[in-house]
Amino acid sequence: QVQLVESGGGVVQPGRSLRLSCAASGFTFSAYAMHWVRQAPGKGLEWVALTSDDGRLSNHLDSLQGRFTISRDNAKKTLFLQMNSLRAEDTAVYYCARDLATTGGFGELAFWGQGTLVAVSS
Amino acid sequence: DIQMTQSPSSLSASVGDRVTIACRASQTIDSYVNWYQQKPGKAPKLLIYATSTLQSGVPSRFSGSESGTEFTLTISSLQPEDCAIYYCQQSYSSPYTFGQGTKLEIK
């Protein structure tokens, strides 16, 4: 069965960096686009970033102003989110998610990890 | 960016009731709307994609429809386990924006 397991969250000071990982299993990782979605405490869902199946295409939320970078290692079946210059407003649970299908467009988020909490605080 | 506006923000209904949640897109998005259910402390779960296609394993009491730029999630007969927050999302173009959520409670 499809499994996505995030790790790398924790408490970090403003201005510091953090790298999240998402280990995938139960499907052909290299065939699917992958996403990061975050949820601030008590708030709604916010899409963060997308990487295509081969990693050649990526897209990020404009408001992140280039601070976050999505990437993947298909050989290791792992998705990453490099987060730099962290701010208090980046505090959230970060979920990785897999697209529904290998073809067609992006954004139908069929499988989700359990999330990892990032808390930015001094 | 495409804005997705959900209504109502919360509602309370009884077991067996028919429940409808609406979502309006700020521009034409064809049928690229998806619906998710999120229970407390859990990851979201995809219920419906492409406006009206039921994800595998989702009960048939859930359905989706559209009229222009307005999209609707309907629960035909509310069950106790449907207590959750529901989100719409557009997958027409990046950023793949979500609605603000509708909190559904059981009376």
Short mmCIF file of C-alpha atoms in Angstrom, two decimals:
data_model
loop_
_atom_site.label_atom_id
_atom_site.label_comp_id
_atom_site.label_asym_id
_atom_site.label_seq_id
_atom_site.Cartn_x
_atom_site.Cartn_y
_atom_site.Cartn_z
CA GLN A 1 0.00 0.00 0.00
CA VAL A 2 1.07 3.59 -0.57
CA GLN A 3 3.02 5.03 2.35
CA LEU A 4 4.46 8.50 2.75
CA VAL A 5 6.44 9.27 5.88
CA GLU A 6 7.67 12.79 6.58
CA SER A 7 10.55 13.65 8.85
CA GLY A 8 12.84 16.54 9.67
CA GLY A 9 10.44 18.85 11.45
CA GLY A 10 11.14 20.49 14.78
CA VAL A 11 11.67 23.77 16.55
CA VAL A 12 13.95 26.22 14.72
CA GLN A 13 14.90 29.84 15.29
CA PRO A 14 13.83 32.54 12.85
CA GLY A 15 16.29 32.94 10.00
CA ARG A 16 17.58 29.38 10.22
CA SER A 17 17.15 26.55 7.73
CA LEU A 18 15.51 23.15 7.84
CA ARG A 19 15.20 20.29 5.36
CA LEU A 20 12.15 18.07 5.39
CA SER A 21 12.14 14.58 3.91
CA CYS A 22 9.33 12.33 2.76
CA ALA A 23 10.10 8.63 2.33
CA ALA A 24 7.82 6.87 -0.14
CA SER A 25 6.96 3.20 -0.48
CA GLY A 26 4.30 0.96 -1.99
CA PHE A 27 4.31 2.54 -5.44
CA THR A 28 6.64 3.46 -8.29
CA PHE A 29 7.90 6.77 -6.87
CA SER A 30 9.57 7.90 -10.10
CA ALA A 31 6.24 7.76 -11.97
CA TYR A 32 4.37 10.37 -9.93
CA ALA A 33 4.49 14.09 -9.33
CA MET A 34 4.77 15.01 -5.66
CA HIS A 35 3.71 18.00 -3.59
CA TRP A 36 4.19 19.71 -0.26
CA VAL A 37 1.15 21.21 1.48
CA ARG A 38 1.21 22.97 4.83
CA GLN A 39 -1.31 23.79 7.53
CA ALA A 40 -0.69 26.43 10.16
CA PRO A 41 -2.12 25.65 13.62
CA GLY A 42 -5.91 25.92 13.53
CA LYS A 43 -5.87 27.13 9.91
CA GLY A 44 -6.65 25.76 6.48
CA LEU A 45 -4.56 24.01 3.87
CA GLU A 46 -1.97 25.85 1.79
CA TRP A 47 -0.29 24.30 -1.23
CA VAL A 48 3.46 24.93 -1.12
CA ALA A 49 5.29 23.23 -3.99
CA LEU A 50 5.23 20.63 -6.76
CA THR A 51 7.87 18.54 -8.48
CA SER A 52 7.23 16.50 -11.60
CA ASP A 53 7.92 12.77 -11.74
CA ASP A 54 11.46 13.22 -13.07
CA GLY A 55 12.19 16.34 -11.04
CA ARG A 56 12.73 18.52 -14.12
CA LEU A 57 9.69 20.69 -13.43
CA SER A 58 9.06 22.38 -10.12
CA ASN A 59 6.70 25.06 -8.95
CA HIS A 60 6.56 26.95 -5.68
CA LEU A 61 4.16 29.31 -3.95
CA ASP A 62 5.16 32.80 -5.07
CA SER A 63 4.74 34.27 -1.59
CA LEU A 64 7.63 32.12 -0.35
CA GLN A 65 9.90 34.51 -2.27
CA GLY A 66 12.35 31.78 -3.23
CA ARG A 67 13.07 30.65 0.34
CA PHE A 68 11.80 27.09 -0.16
CA THR A 69 12.99 24.53 -2.72
CA ILE A 70 11.37 21.21 -3.54
CA SER A 71 13.49 18.36 -4.87
CA ARG A 72 13.48 14.59 -5.10
CA ASP A 73 15.80 11.60 -5.26
CA ASN A 74 14.06 8.92 -7.28
CA ALA A 75 16.75 6.34 -6.57
CA LYS A 76 16.12 6.76 -2.84
CA LYS A 77 12.33 7.26 -3.26
CA THR A 78 12.51 10.41 -1.21
CA LEU A 79 11.02 13.89 -1.57
CA PHE A 80 12.63 16.93 0.04
CA LEU A 81 11.72 20.47 1.00
CA GLN A 82 14.63 22.79 1.73
CA MET A 83 13.39 25.71 3.81
CA ASN A 84 15.69 28.72 4.28
CA SER A 85 15.31 32.03 6.12
CA LEU A 86 12.45 30.61 8.16
CA ARG A 87 9.88 32.98 9.65
CA ALA A 88 7.30 32.64 12.40
CA GLU A 89 4.56 32.50 9.77
CA ASP A 90 6.13 29.30 8.35
CA THR A 91 5.05 27.47 11.51
CA ALA A 92 2.82 24.65 10.30
CA VAL A 93 2.37 20.95 9.81
CA TYR A 94 3.98 20.09 6.48
CA TYR A 95 2.47 17.24 4.49
CA CYS A 96 3.88 15.51 1.45
CA ALA A 97 1.30 14.27 -1.02
CA ARG A 98 1.23 12.21 -4.20
CA ASP A 99 -0.71 12.97 -7.34
CA LEU A 100 -3.58 10.66 -8.17
CA ALA A 101 -2.37 9.62 -11.62
CA THR A 102 0.81 9.40 -13.63
CA THR A 103 -0.69 11.20 -16.61
CA GLY A 104 -2.74 14.31 -17.15
CA GLY A 105 -2.42 17.40 -15.03
CA PHE A 106 -1.14 17.92 -11.53
CA GLY A 107 -2.82 18.63 -8.23
CA GLU A 108 -5.24 15.79 -7.44
CA LEU A 109 -3.69 14.85 -4.12
CA ALA A 110 -4.66 11.24 -3.59
CA PHE A 111 -2.22 10.12 -0.90
CA TRP A 112 -0.85 12.08 2.04
CA GLY A 113 1.71 11.51 4.73
CA GLN A 114 0.94 12.04 8.42
CA GLY A 115 2.72 15.40 8.43
CA THR A 116 5.69 16.84 10.29
CA LEU A 117 5.46 19.92 12.51
CA VAL A 118 7.78 22.85 11.92
CA ALA A 119 7.74 25.48 14.67
CA VAL A 120 9.69 28.67 14.05
CA SER A 121 10.34 30.40 17.32
CA SER A 122 13.11 32.18 19.18
CA ASP B 1 -3.83 33.25 -8.28
CA ILE B 2 -7.23 31.56 -8.41
CA GLN B 3 -9.30 32.16 -5.29
CA MET B 4 -11.62 29.43 -4.02
CA THR B 5 -14.41 30.69 -1.78
CA GLN B 6 -16.31 28.12 0.27
CA SER B 7 -19.64 28.48 1.99
CA PRO B 8 -20.77 28.10 4.63
CA SER B 9 -17.72 28.22 6.91
CA SER B 10 -19.54 25.94 9.33
CA LEU B 11 -22.78 24.05 9.57
CA SER B 12 -24.58 21.72 11.88
CA ALA B 13 -26.91 18.98 10.65
CA SER B 14 -28.62 15.85 11.88
CA VAL B 15 -27.89 12.26 10.99
CA GLY B 16 -29.75 11.43 7.79
CA ASP B 17 -29.86 15.02 6.55
CA ARG B 18 -28.82 16.04 3.06
CA VAL B 19 -25.88 18.42 3.32
CA THR B 20 -24.48 20.73 0.65
CA ILE B 21 -21.21 22.67 0.67
CA ALA B 22 -20.47 25.21 -2.04
CA CYS B 23 -17.24 26.45 -3.55
CA ARG B 24 -16.89 29.31 -6.00
CA ALA B 25 -13.83 29.87 -8.16
CA SER B 26 -12.62 33.38 -9.01
CA GLN B 27 -12.26 32.41 -12.68
CA THR B 28 -13.10 29.61 -15.04
CA ILE B 29 -11.34 26.40 -14.03
CA ASP B 30 -13.15 23.87 -16.21
CA SER B 31 -13.87 20.86 -13.99
CA TYR B 32 -10.57 20.88 -12.10
CA VAL B 33 -12.04 20.84 -8.62
CA ASN B 34 -11.31 18.35 -5.89
CA TRP B 35 -12.83 17.84 -2.45
CA TYR B 36 -11.03 16.69 0.70
CA GLN B 37 -12.18 15.61 4.15
CA GLN B 38 -10.00 16.25 7.18
CA LYS B 39 -10.66 14.86 10.63
CA PRO B 40 -8.93 16.25 13.74
CA GLY B 41 -5.25 15.38 13.92
CA LYS B 42 -5.33 13.56 10.60
CA ALA B 43 -4.12 14.23 7.08
CA PRO B 44 -6.69 15.27 4.50
CA LYS B 45 -8.35 12.55 2.46
CA LEU B 46 -9.32 12.93 -1.19
CA LEU B 47 -13.06 12.36 -1.60
CA ILE B 48 -13.86 13.59 -5.09
CA TYR B 49 -11.71 14.71 -8.02
CA ALA B 50 -12.45 16.33 -11.34
CA THR B 51 -15.67 17.80 -9.90
CA SER B 52 -17.66 14.57 -9.67
CA THR B 53 -15.48 11.43 -9.73
CA LEU B 54 -15.56 9.52 -6.49
CA GLN B 55 -12.16 8.43 -5.21
CA SER B 56 -11.82 4.67 -4.64
CA GLY B 57 -13.29 3.55 -1.33
CA VAL B 58 -15.33 6.70 -0.71
CA PRO B 59 -18.99 6.01 0.20
CA SER B 60 -21.53 6.71 -2.53
CA ARG B 61 -23.42 9.17 -0.31
CA PHE B 62 -20.76 11.71 -1.33
CA SER B 63 -21.19 13.39 -4.70
CA GLY B 64 -19.95 16.46 -6.54
CA SER B 65 -21.39 18.74 -9.20
CA GLU B 66 -20.81 22.08 -10.89
CA SER B 67 -22.67 24.99 -12.40
CA GLY B 68 -20.33 27.41 -14.14
CA THR B 69 -17.74 28.51 -11.59
CA GLU B 70 -19.73 27.17 -8.64
CA PHE B 71 -18.99 23.69 -7.40
CA THR B 72 -20.92 21.65 -4.85
CA LEU B 73 -20.18 18.76 -2.53
CA THR B 74 -23.28 16.89 -1.39
CA ILE B 75 -23.67 14.29 1.32
CA SER B 76 -26.99 12.60 0.62
CA SER B 77 -27.58 11.14 4.08
CA LEU B 78 -25.29 12.45 6.79
CA GLN B 79 -23.59 9.87 9.00
CA PRO B 80 -21.89 10.43 12.38
CA GLU B 81 -18.46 9.67 10.88
CA ASP B 82 -18.87 12.55 8.42
CA CYS B 83 -18.08 15.06 11.16
CA ALA B 84 -14.99 16.78 9.72
CA ILE B 85 -13.69 19.82 7.89
CA TYR B 86 -14.19 19.79 4.13
CA TYR B 87 -11.98 21.65 1.65
CA CYS B 88 -12.36 22.32 -2.02
CA GLN B 89 -9.25 22.79 -4.17
CA GLN B 90 -8.59 23.76 -7.75
CA SER B 91 -6.09 21.81 -9.82
CA TYR B 92 -6.50 23.94 -12.93
CA SER B 93 -3.28 25.88 -12.44
CA SER B 94 -0.48 26.45 -9.96
CA PRO B 95 -0.70 27.50 -7.15
CA TYR B 96 -3.27 24.78 -6.47
CA THR B 97 -5.34 26.79 -4.05
CA PHE B 98 -7.74 25.48 -1.43
CA GLY B 99 -10.94 26.94 -0.10
CA GLN B 100 -10.92 28.09 3.53
CA GLY B 101 -12.78 25.00 4.70
CA THR B 102 -16.24 24.11 5.98
CA LYS B 103 -16.57 22.64 9.45
CA LEU B 104 -19.40 20.12 9.55
CA GLU B 105 -20.84 19.16 12.91
CA ILE B 106 -23.50 16.64 13.83
CA LYS B 107 -26.45 17.93 15.87
#
